[in-house]
mmCIF file of C-alpha atoms in Angstrom:
data_model
loop_
_atom_site.group_PDB
_atom_site.id
_atom_site.type_symbol
_atom_site.label_atom_id
_atom_site.label_comp_id
_atom_site.label_asym_id
_atom_site.label_seq_id
_atom_site.Cartn_x
_atom_site.Cartn_y
_atom_site.Cartn_z
ATOM 1 C CA UNK A 1 -14.077 -6.217 -31.884
ATOM 2 C CA UNK A 2 -10.528 -5.083 -31.177
ATOM 3 C CA UNK A 3 -8.140 -3.004 -33.241
ATOM 4 C CA UNK A 4 -6.497 -4.706 -36.220
ATOM 5 C CA UNK A 5 -2.933 -3.554 -35.610
ATOM 6 C CA UNK A 6 -1.701 -5.149 -38.835
ATOM 7 C CA UNK A 7 -3.682 -2.557 -40.812
ATOM 8 C CA UNK A 8 -2.524 0.607 -39.030
ATOM 9 C CA UNK A 9 -1.519 3.414 -41.387
ATOM 10 C CA UNK A 10 2.114 4.514 -41.036
ATOM 11 C CA UNK A 11 3.677 6.591 -43.857
ATOM 12 C CA UNK A 12 7.180 5.800 -42.551
ATOM 13 C CA UNK A 13 6.598 2.070 -42.933
ATOM 14 C CA UNK A 14 4.823 2.407 -46.267
ATOM 15 C CA UNK A 15 7.627 4.476 -47.772
ATOM 16 C CA UNK A 16 11.227 3.942 -46.771
ATOM 17 C CA UNK A 17 14.300 4.141 -48.998
ATOM 18 C CA UNK A 18 15.697 1.129 -47.141
ATOM 19 C CA UNK A 19 12.855 -1.278 -47.776
ATOM 20 C CA UNK A 20 14.684 -4.590 -47.492
ATOM 21 C CA UNK A 21 11.876 -6.886 -48.608
ATOM 22 C CA UNK A 22 12.742 -9.739 -50.944
ATOM 23 C CA UNK A 23 10.795 -8.076 -53.748
ATOM 24 C CA UNK A 24 12.616 -4.747 -53.408
ATOM 25 C CA UNK A 25 16.012 -6.386 -52.993
ATOM 26 C CA UNK A 26 15.447 -8.830 -55.849
ATOM 27 C CA UNK A 27 15.889 -11.886 -53.634
ATOM 28 C CA UNK A 28 13.743 -14.179 -55.767
ATOM 29 C CA UNK A 29 16.071 -16.971 -56.904
ATOM 30 C CA UNK A 30 14.915 -20.526 -56.179
ATOM 31 C CA UNK A 31 17.035 -22.132 -53.482
ATOM 32 C CA UNK A 32 16.330 -25.785 -54.035
ATOM 33 C CA UNK A 33 15.674 -28.663 -51.722
ATOM 34 C CA UNK A 34 13.288 -27.790 -48.910
ATOM 35 C CA UNK A 35 14.568 -24.205 -48.597
ATOM 36 C CA UNK A 36 11.892 -22.506 -50.722
ATOM 37 C CA UNK A 37 9.580 -21.662 -47.848
ATOM 38 C CA UNK A 38 7.271 -18.692 -47.255
ATOM 39 C CA UNK A 39 5.972 -17.187 -44.026
ATOM 40 C CA UNK A 40 2.167 -17.269 -43.903
ATOM 41 C CA UNK A 41 1.354 -15.874 -40.457
ATOM 42 C CA UNK A 42 2.731 -14.759 -37.079
ATOM 43 C CA UNK A 43 0.764 -15.204 -33.855
ATOM 44 C CA UNK A 44 1.352 -14.490 -30.172
ATOM 45 C CA UNK A 45 0.054 -15.798 -26.866
ATOM 46 C CA UNK A 46 0.837 -14.112 -23.542
ATOM 47 C CA UNK A 47 1.455 -16.455 -20.602
ATOM 48 C CA UNK A 48 1.053 -15.279 -17.009
ATOM 49 C CA UNK A 49 4.265 -16.518 -15.426
ATOM 50 C CA UNK A 50 6.254 -14.595 -12.843
ATOM 51 C CA UNK A 51 6.404 -12.154 -15.762
ATOM 52 C CA UNK A 52 3.813 -11.932 -18.577
ATOM 53 C CA UNK A 53 5.826 -13.787 -21.210
ATOM 54 C CA UNK A 54 4.951 -13.150 -24.872
ATOM 55 C CA UNK A 55 5.328 -16.361 -26.872
ATOM 56 C CA UNK A 56 5.615 -15.994 -30.649
ATOM 57 C CA UNK A 57 4.824 -18.429 -33.459
ATOM 58 C CA UNK A 58 5.743 -18.116 -37.141
ATOM 59 C CA UNK A 59 3.824 -20.307 -39.600
ATOM 60 C CA UNK A 60 4.868 -21.330 -43.119
ATOM 61 C CA UNK A 61 3.389 -22.777 -46.287
ATOM 62 C CA UNK A 62 5.668 -25.815 -45.970
ATOM 63 C CA UNK A 63 4.479 -26.908 -42.522
ATOM 64 C CA UNK A 64 7.352 -26.132 -40.112
ATOM 65 C CA UNK A 65 6.508 -23.657 -37.348
ATOM 66 C CA UNK A 66 8.999 -21.574 -35.379
ATOM 67 C CA UNK A 67 8.470 -20.706 -31.704
ATOM 68 C CA UNK A 68 10.118 -17.754 -29.990
ATOM 69 C CA UNK A 69 9.655 -15.379 -27.102
ATOM 70 C CA UNK A 70 9.839 -11.632 -26.595
ATOM 71 C CA UNK A 71 10.756 -9.969 -23.322
ATOM 72 C CA UNK A 72 7.629 -9.288 -21.288
ATOM 73 C CA UNK A 73 5.695 -6.055 -21.460
ATOM 74 C CA UNK A 74 2.527 -4.328 -22.601
ATOM 75 C CA UNK A 75 2.257 -3.501 -26.284
ATOM 76 C CA UNK A 76 4.547 -6.246 -27.561
ATOM 77 C CA UNK A 77 1.807 -8.494 -29.030
ATOM 78 C CA UNK A 78 0.244 -5.503 -30.791
ATOM 79 C CA UNK A 79 3.588 -4.523 -32.313
ATOM 80 C CA UNK A 80 4.168 -8.069 -33.535
ATOM 81 C CA UNK A 81 0.707 -8.012 -35.138
ATOM 82 C CA UNK A 82 1.658 -4.655 -36.678
ATOM 83 C CA UNK A 83 4.795 -6.172 -38.242
ATOM 84 C CA UNK A 84 3.251 -9.406 -39.527
ATOM 85 C CA UNK A 85 2.379 -8.065 -43.022
ATOM 86 C CA UNK A 86 6.027 -7.082 -43.517
ATOM 87 C CA UNK A 87 7.092 -10.737 -43.243
ATOM 88 C CA UNK A 88 4.233 -12.655 -44.878
ATOM 89 C CA UNK A 89 5.556 -14.125 -48.128
ATOM 90 C CA UNK A 90 9.200 -13.837 -47.047
ATOM 91 C CA UNK A 91 11.627 -16.727 -46.761
ATOM 92 C CA UNK A 92 12.310 -17.252 -43.027
ATOM 93 C CA UNK A 93 15.888 -18.376 -43.665
ATOM 94 C CA UNK A 94 17.001 -14.780 -44.306
ATOM 95 C CA UNK A 95 17.079 -13.978 -40.603
ATOM 96 C CA UNK A 96 19.501 -11.067 -40.684
ATOM 97 C CA UNK A 97 17.828 -9.311 -43.621
ATOM 98 C CA UNK A 98 14.343 -9.803 -42.202
ATOM 99 C CA UNK A 99 15.364 -8.436 -38.809
ATOM 100 C CA UNK A 100 16.908 -5.370 -40.394
ATOM 101 C CA UNK A 101 13.844 -5.079 -42.632
ATOM 102 C CA UNK A 102 11.660 -4.816 -39.527
ATOM 103 C CA UNK A 103 14.004 -2.274 -37.937
ATOM 104 C CA UNK A 104 13.719 -0.093 -41.028
ATOM 105 C CA UNK A 105 9.975 -0.527 -41.432
ATOM 106 C CA UNK A 106 9.390 0.314 -37.763
ATOM 107 C CA UNK A 107 11.823 3.230 -37.602
ATOM 108 C CA UNK A 108 8.981 5.702 -37.163
ATOM 109 C CA UNK A 109 7.668 3.643 -34.262
ATOM 110 C CA UNK A 110 10.859 3.607 -32.242
ATOM 111 C CA UNK A 111 13.003 0.705 -33.443
ATOM 112 C CA UNK A 112 16.154 1.994 -31.758
ATOM 113 C CA UNK A 113 14.934 0.793 -28.360
ATOM 114 C CA UNK A 114 12.059 -0.130 -26.090
ATOM 115 C CA UNK A 115 9.157 -2.427 -26.849
ATOM 116 C CA UNK A 116 9.581 -2.108 -30.618
ATOM 117 C CA UNK A 117 13.003 -3.759 -30.393
ATOM 118 C CA UNK A 118 11.565 -6.263 -27.922
ATOM 119 C CA UNK A 119 8.831 -7.231 -30.394
ATOM 120 C CA UNK A 120 11.390 -7.631 -33.174
ATOM 121 C CA UNK A 121 13.482 -9.772 -30.807
ATOM 122 C CA UNK A 122 10.623 -12.226 -30.269
ATOM 123 C CA UNK A 123 10.162 -12.636 -34.018
ATOM 124 C CA UNK A 124 13.906 -13.062 -34.495
ATOM 125 C CA UNK A 125 14.071 -15.856 -31.921
ATOM 126 C CA UNK A 126 11.172 -17.643 -33.640
ATOM 127 C CA UNK A 127 12.990 -17.279 -36.976
ATOM 128 C CA UNK A 128 15.997 -19.112 -35.528
ATOM 129 C CA UNK A 129 13.797 -21.943 -34.311
ATOM 130 C CA UNK A 130 12.097 -22.118 -37.701
ATOM 131 C CA UNK A 131 15.296 -21.910 -39.753
ATOM 132 C CA UNK A 132 16.871 -24.634 -37.637
ATOM 133 C CA UNK A 133 13.909 -26.901 -38.279
ATOM 134 C CA UNK A 134 13.972 -26.245 -42.029
ATOM 135 C CA UNK A 135 17.717 -26.866 -42.273
ATOM 136 C CA UNK A 136 17.621 -29.641 -39.654
ATOM 137 C CA UNK A 137 20.315 -28.103 -37.445
ATOM 138 C CA UNK A 138 20.231 -26.773 -33.864
ATOM 139 C CA UNK A 139 20.004 -23.000 -33.494
ATOM 140 C CA UNK A 140 23.565 -22.609 -32.196
ATOM 141 C CA UNK A 141 24.799 -23.930 -35.554
ATOM 142 C CA UNK A 142 23.192 -20.929 -37.250
ATOM 143 C CA UNK A 143 25.316 -18.688 -35.006
ATOM 144 C CA UNK A 144 28.621 -20.276 -35.986
ATOM 145 C CA UNK A 145 28.812 -23.490 -33.968
ATOM 146 C CA UNK A 146 29.494 -24.074 -30.308
ATOM 147 C CA UNK A 147 32.225 -23.594 -27.752
ATOM 148 C CA UNK A 148 30.535 -25.665 -25.051
ATOM 149 C CA UNK A 149 28.024 -28.489 -24.625
ATOM 150 C CA UNK A 150 26.285 -26.959 -21.636
ATOM 151 C CA UNK A 151 25.577 -23.469 -20.385
ATOM 152 C CA UNK A 152 26.068 -22.385 -16.798
ATOM 153 C CA UNK A 153 22.983 -20.899 -15.128
ATOM 154 C CA UNK A 154 22.949 -18.351 -12.327
ATOM 155 C CA UNK A 155 19.902 -18.396 -10.079
ATOM 156 C CA UNK A 156 18.292 -15.093 -9.115
ATOM 157 C CA UNK A 157 17.453 -15.668 -5.452
ATOM 158 C CA UNK A 158 14.760 -14.180 -3.239
ATOM 159 C CA UNK A 159 13.436 -14.554 0.278
ATOM 160 C CA UNK A 160 10.431 -13.076 2.069
ATOM 161 C CA UNK A 161 12.856 -11.341 4.413
ATOM 162 C CA UNK A 162 14.884 -9.902 1.545
ATOM 163 C CA UNK A 163 16.470 -7.203 3.711
ATOM 164 C CA UNK A 164 17.621 -9.657 6.400
ATOM 165 C CA UNK A 165 21.265 -10.614 5.802
ATOM 166 C CA UNK A 166 20.949 -13.915 7.650
ATOM 167 C CA UNK A 167 17.808 -14.861 5.707
ATOM 168 C CA UNK A 168 19.628 -14.147 2.439
ATOM 169 C CA UNK A 169 22.554 -16.273 3.582
ATOM 170 C CA UNK A 170 20.196 -19.104 4.533
ATOM 171 C CA UNK A 171 18.576 -18.986 1.102
ATOM 172 C CA UNK A 172 21.946 -18.889 -0.637
ATOM 173 C CA UNK A 173 23.019 -22.020 1.204
ATOM 174 C CA UNK A 174 19.725 -23.761 0.398
ATOM 175 C CA UNK A 175 19.953 -22.950 -3.328
ATOM 176 C CA UNK A 176 23.521 -24.260 -3.451
ATOM 177 C CA UNK A 177 22.988 -27.366 -1.333
ATOM 178 C CA UNK A 178 19.455 -28.419 -2.278
ATOM 179 C CA UNK A 179 19.014 -27.038 -5.812
ATOM 180 C CA UNK A 180 22.559 -27.535 -7.016
ATOM 181 C CA UNK A 181 23.425 -24.084 -8.357
ATOM 182 C CA UNK A 182 26.991 -22.833 -8.240
ATOM 183 C CA UNK A 183 26.111 -19.285 -9.348
ATOM 184 C CA UNK A 184 23.663 -16.942 -7.588
ATOM 185 C CA UNK A 185 22.366 -13.376 -7.551
ATOM 186 C CA UNK A 186 20.690 -11.336 -4.795
ATOM 187 C CA UNK A 187 19.124 -7.880 -4.763
ATOM 188 C CA UNK A 188 20.829 -5.026 -2.905
ATOM 189 C CA UNK A 189 18.201 -2.345 -3.623
ATOM 190 C CA UNK A 190 16.207 -3.488 -0.601
ATOM 191 C CA UNK A 191 14.948 -1.372 2.319
ATOM 192 C CA UNK A 192 17.464 -1.071 5.134
ATOM 193 C CA UNK A 193 15.310 0.903 7.554
ATOM 194 C CA UNK A 194 17.779 3.803 7.398
ATOM 195 C CA UNK A 195 16.346 5.609 4.373
ATOM 196 C CA UNK A 196 15.498 9.303 4.650
ATOM 197 C CA UNK A 197 14.447 10.074 1.064
ATOM 198 C CA UNK A 198 13.930 7.417 -1.618
ATOM 199 C CA UNK A 199 13.812 9.923 -4.494
ATOM 200 C CA UNK A 200 17.317 11.421 -4.330
ATOM 201 C CA UNK A 201 19.294 8.197 -5.041
ATOM 202 C CA UNK A 202 21.669 9.020 -2.174
ATOM 203 C CA UNK A 203 22.941 6.256 0.114
ATOM 204 C CA UNK A 204 23.623 7.164 3.725
ATOM 205 C CA UNK A 205 26.432 5.312 5.463
ATOM 206 C CA UNK A 206 24.057 3.129 7.532
ATOM 207 C CA UNK A 207 22.416 2.017 4.272
ATOM 208 C CA UNK A 208 25.764 1.134 2.749
ATOM 209 C CA UNK A 209 26.717 -0.831 5.861
ATOM 210 C CA UNK A 210 23.437 -2.734 5.688
ATOM 211 C CA UNK A 211 24.107 -3.722 2.062
ATOM 212 C CA UNK A 212 27.687 -4.660 2.883
ATOM 213 C CA UNK A 213 26.370 -6.940 5.632
ATOM 214 C CA UNK A 214 24.135 -8.766 3.131
ATOM 215 C CA UNK A 215 27.116 -9.261 0.839
ATOM 216 C CA UNK A 216 29.335 -10.380 3.720
ATOM 217 C CA UNK A 217 26.854 -12.917 5.099
ATOM 218 C CA UNK A 218 25.973 -14.423 1.706
ATOM 219 C CA UNK A 219 29.503 -14.689 0.331
ATOM 220 C CA UNK A 220 30.920 -16.071 3.562
ATOM 221 C CA UNK A 221 28.130 -18.656 3.833
ATOM 222 C CA UNK A 222 28.605 -20.118 0.350
ATOM 223 C CA UNK A 223 32.380 -19.650 0.258
ATOM 224 C CA UNK A 224 33.947 -21.051 -2.883
ATOM 225 C CA UNK A 225 30.958 -23.303 -3.584
ATOM 226 C CA UNK A 226 29.292 -20.593 -5.675
ATOM 227 C CA UNK A 227 29.865 -17.270 -7.369
ATOM 228 C CA UNK A 228 27.494 -14.555 -6.117
ATOM 229 C CA UNK A 229 26.405 -11.368 -7.902
ATOM 230 C CA UNK A 230 24.352 -8.514 -6.467
ATOM 231 C CA UNK A 231 21.786 -6.385 -8.306
ATOM 232 C CA UNK A 232 21.001 -2.706 -7.668
ATOM 233 C CA UNK A 233 18.370 -2.129 -10.405
ATOM 234 C CA UNK A 234 19.653 1.325 -11.517
ATOM 235 C CA UNK A 235 18.856 2.834 -8.112
ATOM 236 C CA UNK A 236 21.760 4.937 -6.834
ATOM 237 C CA UNK A 237 23.566 8.172 -7.606
ATOM 238 C CA UNK A 238 27.067 8.097 -9.058
ATOM 239 C CA UNK A 239 28.694 9.095 -5.796
ATOM 240 C CA UNK A 240 26.714 6.603 -3.748
ATOM 241 C CA UNK A 241 27.446 3.830 -6.246
ATOM 242 C CA UNK A 242 31.170 4.559 -5.980
ATOM 243 C CA UNK A 243 31.052 4.435 -2.198
ATOM 244 C CA UNK A 244 29.061 1.203 -2.211
ATOM 245 C CA UNK A 245 31.348 -0.493 -4.743
ATOM 246 C CA UNK A 246 34.426 0.621 -2.769
ATOM 247 C CA UNK A 247 32.931 -0.759 0.440
ATOM 248 C CA UNK A 248 32.355 -4.160 -1.216
ATOM 249 C CA UNK A 249 35.895 -4.574 -2.527
ATOM 250 C CA UNK A 250 36.934 -6.764 0.404
ATOM 251 C CA UNK A 251 34.291 -9.385 -0.416
ATOM 252 C CA UNK A 252 34.176 -12.019 -3.142
ATOM 253 C CA UNK A 253 31.598 -10.283 -5.341
ATOM 254 C CA UNK A 254 31.108 -11.865 -8.777
ATOM 255 C CA UNK A 255 29.684 -8.585 -9.990
ATOM 256 C CA UNK A 256 27.663 -5.548 -8.869
ATOM 257 C CA UNK A 257 24.855 -5.019 -11.355
ATOM 258 C CA UNK A 258 23.288 -1.751 -12.556
ATOM 259 C CA UNK A 259 24.347 0.492 -9.649
ATOM 260 C CA UNK A 260 23.333 3.706 -11.507
ATOM 261 C CA UNK A 261 20.558 4.560 -14.005
ATOM 262 C CA UNK A 262 21.311 3.367 -17.566
ATOM 263 C CA UNK A 263 20.923 6.611 -19.513
ATOM 264 C CA UNK A 264 24.223 8.345 -18.699
ATOM 265 C CA UNK A 265 27.181 6.282 -19.889
ATOM 266 C CA UNK A 266 29.652 8.876 -18.578
ATOM 267 C CA UNK A 267 28.563 8.284 -14.989
ATOM 268 C CA UNK A 268 28.591 4.539 -15.565
ATOM 269 C CA UNK A 269 32.180 4.707 -16.804
ATOM 270 C CA UNK A 270 33.270 6.740 -13.789
ATOM 271 C CA UNK A 271 31.692 4.275 -11.365
ATOM 272 C CA UNK A 272 33.248 1.251 -13.054
ATOM 273 C CA UNK A 273 36.706 2.771 -13.256
ATOM 274 C CA UNK A 274 36.629 3.923 -9.622
ATOM 275 C CA UNK A 275 36.561 0.437 -8.100
ATOM 276 C CA UNK A 276 37.981 -3.065 -8.266
ATOM 277 C CA UNK A 277 34.492 -4.487 -7.608
ATOM 278 C CA UNK A 278 33.395 -5.899 -11.001
ATOM 279 C CA UNK A 279 30.533 -3.860 -12.510
ATOM 280 C CA UNK A 280 27.945 -5.317 -14.894
ATOM 281 C CA UNK A 281 25.248 -3.501 -16.901
ATOM 282 C CA UNK A 282 23.369 -3.946 -20.159
ATOM 283 C CA UNK A 283 19.828 -5.255 -19.709
ATOM 284 C CA UNK A 284 18.285 -1.811 -20.245
ATOM 285 C CA UNK A 285 20.387 -0.886 -23.270
ATOM 286 C CA UNK A 286 19.167 -1.821 -26.742
ATOM 287 C CA UNK A 287 20.879 -3.340 -29.771
ATOM 288 C CA UNK A 288 24.601 -3.311 -30.439
ATOM 289 C CA UNK A 289 24.560 0.459 -30.879
ATOM 290 C CA UNK A 290 23.330 0.923 -27.324
ATOM 291 C CA UNK A 291 26.076 -1.309 -25.925
ATOM 292 C CA UNK A 292 28.873 0.189 -28.039
ATOM 293 C CA UNK A 293 29.956 3.079 -25.805
ATOM 294 C CA UNK A 294 29.831 0.932 -22.687
ATOM 295 C CA UNK A 295 32.401 -1.351 -24.272
ATOM 296 C CA UNK A 296 34.533 1.115 -26.219
ATOM 297 C CA UNK A 297 34.945 3.370 -23.178
ATOM 298 C CA UNK A 298 35.533 0.413 -20.848
ATOM 299 C CA UNK A 299 32.547 1.414 -18.748
ATOM 300 C CA UNK A 300 31.783 -2.200 -17.799
ATOM 301 C CA UNK A 301 33.705 -5.196 -16.528
ATOM 302 C CA UNK A 302 31.006 -7.548 -17.836
ATOM 303 C CA UNK A 303 28.111 -6.935 -20.225
ATOM 304 C CA UNK A 304 24.605 -8.247 -19.523
ATOM 305 C CA UNK A 305 22.322 -8.047 -22.573
ATOM 306 C CA UNK A 306 18.838 -9.536 -22.284
ATOM 307 C CA UNK A 307 18.592 -11.559 -25.498
ATOM 308 C CA UNK A 308 14.803 -11.431 -26.169
ATOM 309 C CA UNK A 309 14.854 -7.711 -25.349
ATOM 310 C CA UNK A 310 18.069 -6.406 -26.884
ATOM 311 C CA UNK A 311 17.374 -7.458 -30.487
ATOM 312 C CA UNK A 312 17.448 -11.243 -30.572
ATOM 313 C CA UNK A 313 19.950 -14.049 -30.931
ATOM 314 C CA UNK A 314 22.113 -12.687 -33.756
ATOM 315 C CA UNK A 315 22.124 -9.204 -32.230
ATOM 316 C CA UNK A 316 23.341 -10.669 -28.932
ATOM 317 C CA UNK A 317 26.023 -12.531 -30.871
ATOM 318 C CA UNK A 318 27.086 -9.213 -32.442
ATOM 319 C CA UNK A 319 27.245 -7.586 -28.987
ATOM 320 C CA UNK A 320 29.329 -10.506 -27.734
ATOM 321 C CA UNK A 321 31.736 -10.123 -30.654
ATOM 322 C CA UNK A 322 32.143 -6.425 -29.857
ATOM 323 C CA UNK A 323 32.655 -7.261 -26.177
ATOM 324 C CA UNK A 324 35.280 -9.840 -27.102
ATOM 325 C CA UNK A 325 37.325 -7.120 -28.793
ATOM 326 C CA UNK A 326 37.651 -5.538 -25.341
ATOM 327 C CA UNK A 327 38.080 -8.884 -23.521
ATOM 328 C CA UNK A 328 34.763 -8.410 -21.721
ATOM 329 C CA UNK A 329 32.730 -11.493 -20.747
ATOM 330 C CA UNK A 330 28.974 -11.792 -21.338
ATOM 331 C CA UNK A 331 26.524 -12.662 -18.545
ATOM 332 C CA UNK A 332 23.068 -12.736 -20.142
ATOM 333 C CA UNK A 333 20.234 -11.213 -18.166
ATOM 334 C CA UNK A 334 17.107 -13.364 -18.467
ATOM 335 C CA UNK A 335 13.647 -13.354 -16.876
ATOM 336 C CA UNK A 336 12.047 -15.507 -19.570
ATOM 337 C CA UNK A 337 10.121 -18.738 -19.895
ATOM 338 C CA UNK A 338 11.982 -21.917 -20.923
ATOM 339 C CA UNK A 339 11.697 -20.851 -24.585
ATOM 340 C CA UNK A 340 13.898 -17.741 -24.469
ATOM 341 C CA UNK A 341 16.012 -19.251 -21.684
ATOM 342 C CA UNK A 342 17.042 -22.085 -23.992
ATOM 343 C CA UNK A 343 17.463 -19.618 -26.872
ATOM 344 C CA UNK A 344 19.851 -17.619 -24.659
ATOM 345 C CA UNK A 345 21.724 -20.827 -23.890
ATOM 346 C CA UNK A 346 22.171 -21.435 -27.637
ATOM 347 C CA UNK A 347 23.730 -17.971 -27.927
ATOM 348 C CA UNK A 348 25.888 -18.643 -24.899
ATOM 349 C CA UNK A 349 27.115 -21.881 -26.436
ATOM 350 C CA UNK A 350 28.116 -20.095 -29.652
ATOM 351 C CA UNK A 351 30.197 -17.243 -28.198
ATOM 352 C CA UNK A 352 33.654 -17.607 -26.633
ATOM 353 C CA UNK A 353 33.188 -15.013 -23.867
ATOM 354 C CA UNK A 354 30.022 -16.374 -22.263
ATOM 355 C CA UNK A 355 29.818 -16.562 -18.464
ATOM 356 C CA UNK A 356 26.281 -17.643 -17.633
ATOM 357 C CA UNK A 357 22.563 -17.226 -18.320
ATOM 358 C CA UNK A 358 20.195 -16.004 -15.620
ATOM 359 C CA UNK A 359 17.284 -18.074 -14.263
ATOM 360 C CA UNK A 360 14.676 -15.940 -12.530
ATOM 361 C CA UNK A 361 11.830 -18.401 -11.900
ATOM 362 C CA UNK A 362 12.967 -20.980 -9.346
ATOM 363 C CA UNK A 363 10.022 -20.033 -7.109
ATOM 364 C CA UNK A 364 7.495 -20.665 -9.909
ATOM 365 C CA UNK A 365 6.580 -24.323 -9.549
ATOM 366 C CA UNK A 366 5.346 -24.891 -13.122
ATOM 367 C CA UNK A 367 8.079 -23.024 -15.057
ATOM 368 C CA UNK A 368 9.661 -26.245 -16.326
ATOM 369 C CA UNK A 369 6.267 -27.676 -17.306
ATOM 370 C CA UNK A 370 5.800 -25.124 -20.088
ATOM 371 C CA UNK A 371 7.937 -27.272 -22.391
ATOM 372 C CA UNK A 372 8.130 -31.027 -22.758
ATOM 373 C CA UNK A 373 11.901 -31.265 -22.389
ATOM 374 C CA UNK A 374 14.016 -30.930 -19.249
ATOM 375 C CA UNK A 375 15.816 -27.581 -19.367
ATOM 376 C CA UNK A 376 17.926 -26.921 -16.242
ATOM 377 C CA UNK A 377 19.639 -29.767 -14.428
ATOM 378 C CA UNK A 378 22.193 -29.264 -11.679
ATOM 379 C CA UNK A 379 22.536 -25.572 -12.450
ATOM 380 C CA UNK A 380 23.356 -26.090 -16.135
ATOM 381 C CA UNK A 381 21.483 -26.237 -19.458
ATOM 382 C CA UNK A 382 22.582 -28.971 -21.817
ATOM 383 C CA UNK A 383 22.501 -27.437 -25.295
ATOM 384 C CA UNK A 384 19.864 -29.267 -27.366
ATOM 385 C CA UNK A 385 20.959 -31.055 -30.529
ATOM 386 C CA UNK A 386 17.438 -31.208 -31.994
ATOM 387 C CA UNK A 387 16.652 -28.849 -34.890
ATOM 388 C CA UNK A 388 15.901 -25.246 -33.929
ATOM 389 C CA UNK A 389 15.756 -24.353 -30.266
ATOM 390 C CA UNK A 390 15.040 -27.945 -29.278
ATOM 391 C CA UNK A 391 12.086 -27.234 -26.992
ATOM 392 C CA UNK A 392 8.415 -28.139 -27.504
ATOM 393 C CA UNK A 393 5.605 -26.168 -25.899
ATOM 394 C CA UNK A 394 3.128 -28.117 -23.807
ATOM 395 C CA UNK A 395 0.011 -26.468 -25.179
ATOM 396 C CA UNK A 396 -2.138 -27.614 -22.259
ATOM 397 C CA UNK A 397 0.162 -25.801 -19.821
ATOM 398 C CA UNK A 398 0.288 -22.739 -22.068
ATOM 399 C CA UNK A 399 -3.504 -22.623 -22.190
ATOM 400 C CA UNK A 400 -3.836 -23.152 -18.448
ATOM 401 C CA UNK A 401 -1.610 -20.174 -17.645
ATOM 402 C CA UNK A 402 -2.596 -17.676 -20.335
ATOM 403 C CA UNK A 403 -3.152 -14.063 -19.331
ATOM 404 C CA UNK A 404 -6.868 -13.366 -18.824
ATOM 405 C CA UNK A 405 -8.511 -12.500 -22.120
ATOM 406 C CA UNK A 406 -5.684 -13.967 -24.197
ATOM 407 C CA UNK A 407 -6.234 -16.398 -27.046
ATOM 408 C CA UNK A 408 -4.173 -19.515 -27.689
ATOM 409 C CA UNK A 409 -2.266 -19.494 -30.939
ATOM 410 C CA UNK A 410 -2.640 -22.313 -33.464
ATOM 411 C CA UNK A 411 -0.782 -25.555 -32.811
ATOM 412 C CA UNK A 412 2.177 -26.471 -34.969
#
């Protein structure tokens, strides 16, 4: 028998001056219609995709069930189980209060970042799906309405010969011509054969020239048929990142992503302000507080929050509003299943400064089968008009691809 994480003792959670439960806050008034609903349970199932996606389900006494997704990672299902007692009996329509309630309850367990925020994000996404179903409106309506009917998708591209510039260019052309995407991303933190020491973050000139050749071949091959971004995965030193970004200025780079580690915003600002190559970061920074300095100090040209990791749909909306004050566009990082991908598209539809949502699973043949609806067509996601997120899990596919040892959650 495993550990019952819902019963773990935590004095911080049991006593907090900012307990935001309905009982403590006095939120007990009847709402009328079909809006008097209580949460009865929260369950998770981990699916073994190209990442181990954590799917989340919230059950109610009235019948409707909300489905969400947390960013992948160990410990997330256990944290969601830990938080379930804090939401049982609550009205799921109070999304903002309930999210903040979880942040406060989990403050002793690290709710300023990391997997604790990720777990809260998965619950928050499921709350949007559930609230939309109860109110009979699509999720984007809960975020203020929409600016667009469809969301642009950028395809994260890979090839077996990822360090071969010509192979990358061939794949870029194939994804544009055969798959229909007009926005792409490739990795630049790939072996060049010129490395001397992988630990010191320093780029030698031959390494920089190798990366510039990848950028040159890919951007020249697709021309104006597609925008192309390049990802560095927090790999390089500040000086090397500056030299690389400067070297790429002559090419049509949509953005250069995460060239330096995410912890030191001062270095990030210096890199961004040293070059005309657009710089994008944000997937490894949590909640609006984590993104604040990047935006206030103009340390980014674009911001890239990962919605089911950063705090959820409303938190991403809050980050987008802050970014809009500095005229910074939002390009959402995303390595999720169709559930959180569509949830990200709802957020993208509801904010004015949205660029695109990432798609990281084009090599996974059954990704689209996880839900009954078509999600990506011609490089775009049409924003669903059905209540909630507008996607329905195919439970047979979920069960077929569960992580070993996982249990399937209850059907809706």
